[in-house]
Amino acid sequence: MRIILFGPPGVGKGTQAKILSKNLKIVHIATGDILREAVSRGTGLGNKAKSFMDRGELVPDDIVIGIIQERLKEHDARNGFILDGFPRTLPQAEALDKVFDKLGIKIDRVVSMEVDKEVLMNRLTSRRVCRNCGSIFNLLVDKLDDSKCKKCGGEIYQRDDDKRETIERRFEVYQNQTKPVKNYYSVKKLLVEVDGIGKIDEVTSWLKSAVK
Ligand code: AMP
């Protein structure tokens, strides 16, 4: 199964994609994770991407399209995948279609997770990530008394792009550049909308029904 998980920043794409990837036994490919890893390793790609990410801007299309082209060719993507955070612009969506054509594959569903902006703002400013294992926590629901990861004991931090001003910019970018992608898939009759407000396992079950 090949799925695109779509939606504004903070809607829960990362959390849900990780769960669905395990349940459906398909690989989770998140351009944000790939870029953050490159930044933390200080690679050439990371150095190019960092300033865009810190400002809440999109990394240029040619860079992220290159990443996805390479990643989709890897062996573990053959059985299917969940794309999380890609495509985020119309040129990325068009480029993805070309990659699929070359690989002789088709997307099964594009699932758009819908949540109100104020809810998202609260969620994002209280999101924390483990520097060691990448687990995502939320101060609104998770107790992190000693700022240590509940899973591995690693250091918990707040992403620079989860600070309020940057989030405002990310929403603007979403409205102007990413939202048109929804229509692109709606016209192709691939889009399904799912409510993103609910308990994590509730949202997972709605998503699973949407991709059946
Ligand atoms: P995310 O973890 O998906 O919220 O992505 C974090 C940041 O990485 C975004 O705010 C962008 O700066 C960058 N990024 C991730 N995916 C893309 C993409 N498909 N196109 C452009 N920039 C991206």
GROMACS .gro file of C-alpha atoms and ligand atoms in nm:
model
  235
    1MET     CA    1   0.000   0.000   0.000
    2ARG     CA    2   0.125   0.348  -0.088
    3ILE     CA    3  -0.012   0.635   0.114
    4ILE     CA    4   0.049   1.007   0.139
    5LEU     CA    5  -0.036   1.154   0.478
    6PHE     CA    6  -0.125   1.516   0.431
    7GLY     CA    7  -0.210   1.802   0.666
    8PRO     CA    8  -0.090   2.120   0.837
    9PRO     CA    9   0.205   2.133   1.078
   10GLY     CA   10   0.129   1.967   1.411
   11VAL     CA   11  -0.175   1.773   1.295
   12GLY     CA   12  -0.014   1.448   1.411
   13LYS     CA   13   0.116   1.313   1.080
   14GLY     CA   14   0.445   1.195   1.233
   15THR     CA   15   0.283   1.020   1.527
   16GLN     CA   16   0.017   0.849   1.314
   17ALA     CA   17   0.256   0.760   1.032
   18LYS     CA   18   0.483   0.576   1.280
   19ILE     CA   19   0.187   0.373   1.411
   20LEU     CA   20   0.043   0.298   1.066
   21SER     CA   21   0.386   0.202   0.936
   22LYS     CA   22   0.407  -0.071   1.205
   23ASN     CA   23   0.045  -0.183   1.164
   24LEU     CA   24   0.050  -0.199   0.787
   25LYS     CA   25   0.415  -0.315   0.766
   26ILE     CA   26   0.518  -0.044   0.526
   27VAL     CA   27   0.805   0.199   0.560
   28HIS     CA   28   0.753   0.551   0.699
   29ILE     CA   29   0.930   0.816   0.492
   30ALA     CA   30   0.932   1.166   0.643
   31THR     CA   31   1.126   1.437   0.463
   32GLY     CA   32   1.133   1.641   0.788
   33ASP     CA   33   1.306   1.350   0.970
   34ILE     CA   34   1.555   1.298   0.687
   35LEU     CA   35   1.637   1.670   0.685
   36ARG     CA   36   1.668   1.693   1.065
   37GLU     CA   37   1.905   1.397   1.066
   38ALA     CA   38   2.117   1.563   0.797
   39VAL     CA   39   2.122   1.886   1.002
   40SER     CA   40   2.228   1.705   1.320
   41ARG     CA   41   2.504   1.518   1.132
   42GLY     CA   42   2.620   1.844   0.974
   43THR     CA   43   2.619   1.705   0.617
   44GLY     CA   44   2.620   1.928   0.308
   45LEU     CA   45   2.247   1.865   0.269
   46GLY     CA   46   2.190   1.954   0.634
   47ASN     CA   47   2.384   2.279   0.606
   48LYS     CA   48   2.181   2.382   0.300
   49ALA     CA   49   1.849   2.299   0.468
   50LYS     CA   50   1.905   2.433   0.820
   51SER     CA   51   1.840   2.805   0.767
   52PHE     CA   52   1.512   2.737   0.581
   53MET     CA   53   1.395   2.500   0.854
   54ASP     CA   54   1.486   2.735   1.138
   55ARG     CA   55   1.281   3.012   0.976
   56GLY     CA   56   0.980   2.786   0.918
   57GLU     CA   57   1.028   2.811   0.540
   58LEU     CA   58   1.017   2.525   0.293
   59VAL     CA   59   1.348   2.378   0.183
   60PRO     CA   60   1.382   2.434  -0.196
   61ASP     CA   61   1.195   2.186  -0.415
   62ASP     CA   62   1.501   2.051  -0.598
   63ILE     CA   63   1.659   1.944  -0.267
   64VAL     CA   64   1.355   1.761  -0.126
   65ILE     CA   65   1.262   1.609  -0.464
   66GLY     CA   66   1.618   1.471  -0.486
   67ILE     CA   67   1.584   1.319  -0.139
   68ILE     CA   68   1.254   1.149  -0.223
   69GLN     CA   69   1.374   1.022  -0.561
   70GLU     CA   70   1.664   0.844  -0.392
   71ARG     CA   71   1.465   0.721  -0.093
   72LEU     CA   72   1.185   0.564  -0.299
   73LYS     CA   73   1.439   0.360  -0.495
   74GLU     CA   74   1.557   0.184  -0.179
   75HIS     CA   75   1.469  -0.178  -0.126
   76ASP     CA   76   1.247  -0.129   0.180
   77ALA     CA   77   1.012   0.101  -0.015
   78ARG     CA   78   0.917  -0.174  -0.260
   79ASN     CA   79   0.640  -0.320  -0.043
   80GLY     CA   80   0.477   0.018   0.004
   81PHE     CA   81   0.528   0.333   0.209
   82ILE     CA   82   0.369   0.621   0.395
   83LEU     CA   83   0.494   0.960   0.283
   84ASP     CA   84   0.480   1.213   0.565
   85GLY     CA   85   0.549   1.579   0.487
   86PHE     CA   86   0.594   1.528   0.113
   87PRO     CA   87   0.474   1.664  -0.127
   88ARG     CA   88   0.434   2.015   0.014
   89THR     CA   89   0.417   2.217  -0.310
   90LEU     CA   90   0.257   2.161  -0.651
   91PRO     CA   91   0.597   2.117  -0.823
   92GLN     CA   92   0.680   1.848  -0.564
   93ALA     CA   93   0.349   1.670  -0.634
   94GLU     CA   94   0.416   1.680  -1.009
   95ALA     CA   95   0.773   1.559  -0.961
   96LEU     CA   96   0.642   1.274  -0.744
   97ASP     CA   97   0.408   1.165  -1.023
   98LYS     CA   98   0.708   1.144  -1.256
   99VAL     CA   99   0.905   0.936  -1.004
  100PHE     CA  100   0.607   0.700  -0.969
  101ASP     CA  101   0.579   0.670  -1.348
  102LYS     CA  102   0.947   0.578  -1.372
  103LEU     CA  103   0.915   0.321  -1.094
  104GLY     CA  104   0.589   0.192  -1.246
  105ILE     CA  105   0.388   0.245  -0.928
  106LYS     CA  106   0.074   0.433  -0.824
  107ILE     CA  107  -0.040   0.601  -0.505
  108ASP     CA  108  -0.339   0.431  -0.338
  109ARG     CA  109  -0.467   0.709  -0.113
  110VAL     CA  110  -0.392   1.061   0.001
  111VAL     CA  111  -0.527   1.109   0.351
  112SER     CA  112  -0.567   1.464   0.473
  113MET     CA  113  -0.580   1.508   0.850
  114GLU     CA  114  -0.797   1.805   0.951
  115VAL     CA  115  -0.756   2.005   1.272
  116ASP     CA  116  -0.845   2.362   1.370
  117LYS     CA  117  -0.553   2.613   1.373
  118GLU     CA  118  -0.584   2.709   1.744
  119VAL     CA  119  -0.573   2.345   1.850
  120LEU     CA  120  -0.264   2.302   1.637
  121MET     CA  121  -0.091   2.606   1.785
  122ASN     CA  122  -0.138   2.465   2.138
  123ARG     CA  123  -0.020   2.124   2.034
  124LEU     CA  124   0.289   2.247   1.853
  125THR     CA  125   0.415   2.482   2.124
  126SER     CA  126   0.389   2.195   2.373
  127ARG     CA  127   0.550   1.932   2.149
  128ARG     CA  128   0.882   1.787   2.266
  129VAL     CA  129   1.111   1.537   2.096
  130CYS     CA  130   1.371   1.293   2.228
  131ARG     CA  131   1.715   1.374   2.092
  132ASN     CA  132   1.815   1.009   2.120
  133CYS     CA  133   1.527   0.791   1.992
  134GLY     CA  134   1.309   1.054   1.816
  135SER     CA  135   0.998   0.976   2.024
  136ILE     CA  136   0.745   1.258   2.019
  137PHE     CA  137   0.577   1.378   2.340
  138ASN     CA  138   0.325   1.647   2.421
  139LEU     CA  139   0.339   1.839   2.749
  140LEU     CA  140  -0.044   1.863   2.740
  141VAL     CA  141  -0.076   1.488   2.788
  142ASP     CA  142   0.265   1.341   2.874
  143LYS     CA  143   0.425   1.395   3.212
  144LEU     CA  144   0.795   1.461   3.155
  145ASP     CA  145   0.892   1.560   3.510
  146ASP     CA  146   1.265   1.535   3.470
  147SER     CA  147   1.285   1.635   3.100
  148LYS     CA  148   1.398   1.282   3.017
  149CYS     CA  149   1.250   1.055   2.752
  150LYS     CA  150   1.001   0.807   2.901
  151LYS     CA  151   1.113   0.543   2.653
  152CYS     CA  152   1.494   0.562   2.650
  153GLY     CA  153   1.596   0.824   2.907
  154GLY     CA  154   1.738   1.049   2.633
  155GLU     CA  155   1.738   1.428   2.645
  156ILE     CA  156   1.407   1.597   2.558
  157TYR     CA  157   1.416   1.914   2.350
  158GLN     CA  158   1.186   2.156   2.169
  159ARG     CA  159   1.239   2.184   1.793
  160ASP     CA  160   1.344   2.537   1.692
  161ASP     CA  161   1.061   2.536   1.440
  162ASP     CA  162   0.806   2.462   1.717
  163LYS     CA  163   0.852   2.810   1.868
  164ARG     CA  164   0.544   3.039   1.833
  165GLU     CA  165   0.675   3.289   1.569
  166THR     CA  166   0.810   3.011   1.355
  167ILE     CA  167   0.483   2.823   1.380
  168GLU     CA  168   0.292   3.130   1.256
  169ARG     CA  169   0.525   3.136   0.955
  170ARG     CA  170   0.478   2.762   0.897
  171PHE     CA  171   0.099   2.807   0.891
  172GLU     CA  172   0.130   3.086   0.636
  173VAL     CA  173   0.354   2.866   0.423
  174TYR     CA  174   0.102   2.583   0.455
  175GLN     CA  175  -0.189   2.805   0.345
  176ASN     CA  176  -0.005   2.954   0.049
  177GLN     CA  177   0.210   2.671  -0.082
  178THR     CA  178   0.092   2.339   0.057
  179LYS     CA  179  -0.289   2.362   0.064
  180PRO     CA  180  -0.315   2.372  -0.318
  181VAL     CA  181  -0.165   2.020  -0.318
  182LYS     CA  182  -0.486   1.895  -0.155
  183ASN     CA  183  -0.689   2.006  -0.454
  184TYR     CA  184  -0.436   1.841  -0.687
  185TYR     CA  185  -0.516   1.502  -0.532
  186SER     CA  186  -0.885   1.576  -0.491
  187VAL     CA  187  -0.915   1.624  -0.869
  188LYS     CA  188  -0.742   1.288  -0.914
  189LYS     CA  189  -1.001   1.133  -0.676
  190LEU     CA  190  -0.732   1.012  -0.439
  191LEU     CA  191  -0.810   1.237  -0.144
  192VAL     CA  192  -0.986   1.132   0.176
  193GLU     CA  193  -1.033   1.369   0.470
  194VAL     CA  194  -1.004   1.243   0.828
  195ASP     CA  195  -1.074   1.424   1.155
  196GLY     CA  196  -0.744   1.473   1.339
  197ILE     CA  197  -0.898   1.559   1.676
  198GLY     CA  198  -0.935   1.260   1.901
  199LYS     CA  199  -0.734   1.017   2.108
  200ILE     CA  200  -0.430   0.881   1.927
  201ASP     CA  201  -0.580   0.533   1.885
  202GLU     CA  202  -0.915   0.676   1.768
  203VAL     CA  203  -0.746   0.879   1.497
  204THR     CA  204  -0.543   0.570   1.400
  205SER     CA  205  -0.862   0.369   1.351
  206TRP     CA  206  -1.020   0.647   1.139
  207LEU     CA  207  -0.706   0.656   0.927
  208LYS     CA  208  -0.707   0.280   0.885
  209SER     CA  209  -1.066   0.286   0.764
  210ALA     CA  210  -0.977   0.568   0.524
  211VAL     CA  211  -0.700   0.368   0.357
  212LYS     CA  212  -0.889   0.036   0.334
  213AMP     P1  213   0.815   1.847   0.931
  213AMP     O1  214   0.888   1.763   1.030
  213AMP     O2  215   0.748   1.766   0.825
  213AMP     O3  216   0.724   1.948   0.994
  213AMP     O4  217   0.927   1.931   0.851
  213AMP     C1  218   1.013   2.021   0.921
  213AMP     C2  219   1.070   2.122   0.822
  213AMP     O5  220   1.147   2.053   0.722
  213AMP     C3  221   0.968   2.203   0.743
  213AMP     O6  222   0.919   2.316   0.814
  213AMP     C4  223   1.049   2.242   0.621
  213AMP     O7  224   1.141   2.346   0.650
  213AMP     C5  225   1.131   2.115   0.596
  213AMP     N1  226   1.060   2.022   0.505
  213AMP     C6  227   1.014   1.898   0.535
  213AMP     N2  228   0.953   1.841   0.429
  213AMP     C7  229   0.961   1.933   0.329
  213AMP     C8  230   0.914   1.937   0.196
  213AMP     N3  231   0.846   1.834   0.141
  213AMP     N4  232   0.939   2.049   0.122
  213AMP     C9  233   1.008   2.153   0.173
  213AMP     N5  234   1.053   2.157   0.299
  213AMP    C10  235   1.030   2.048   0.377
   0.00000   0.00000   0.00000
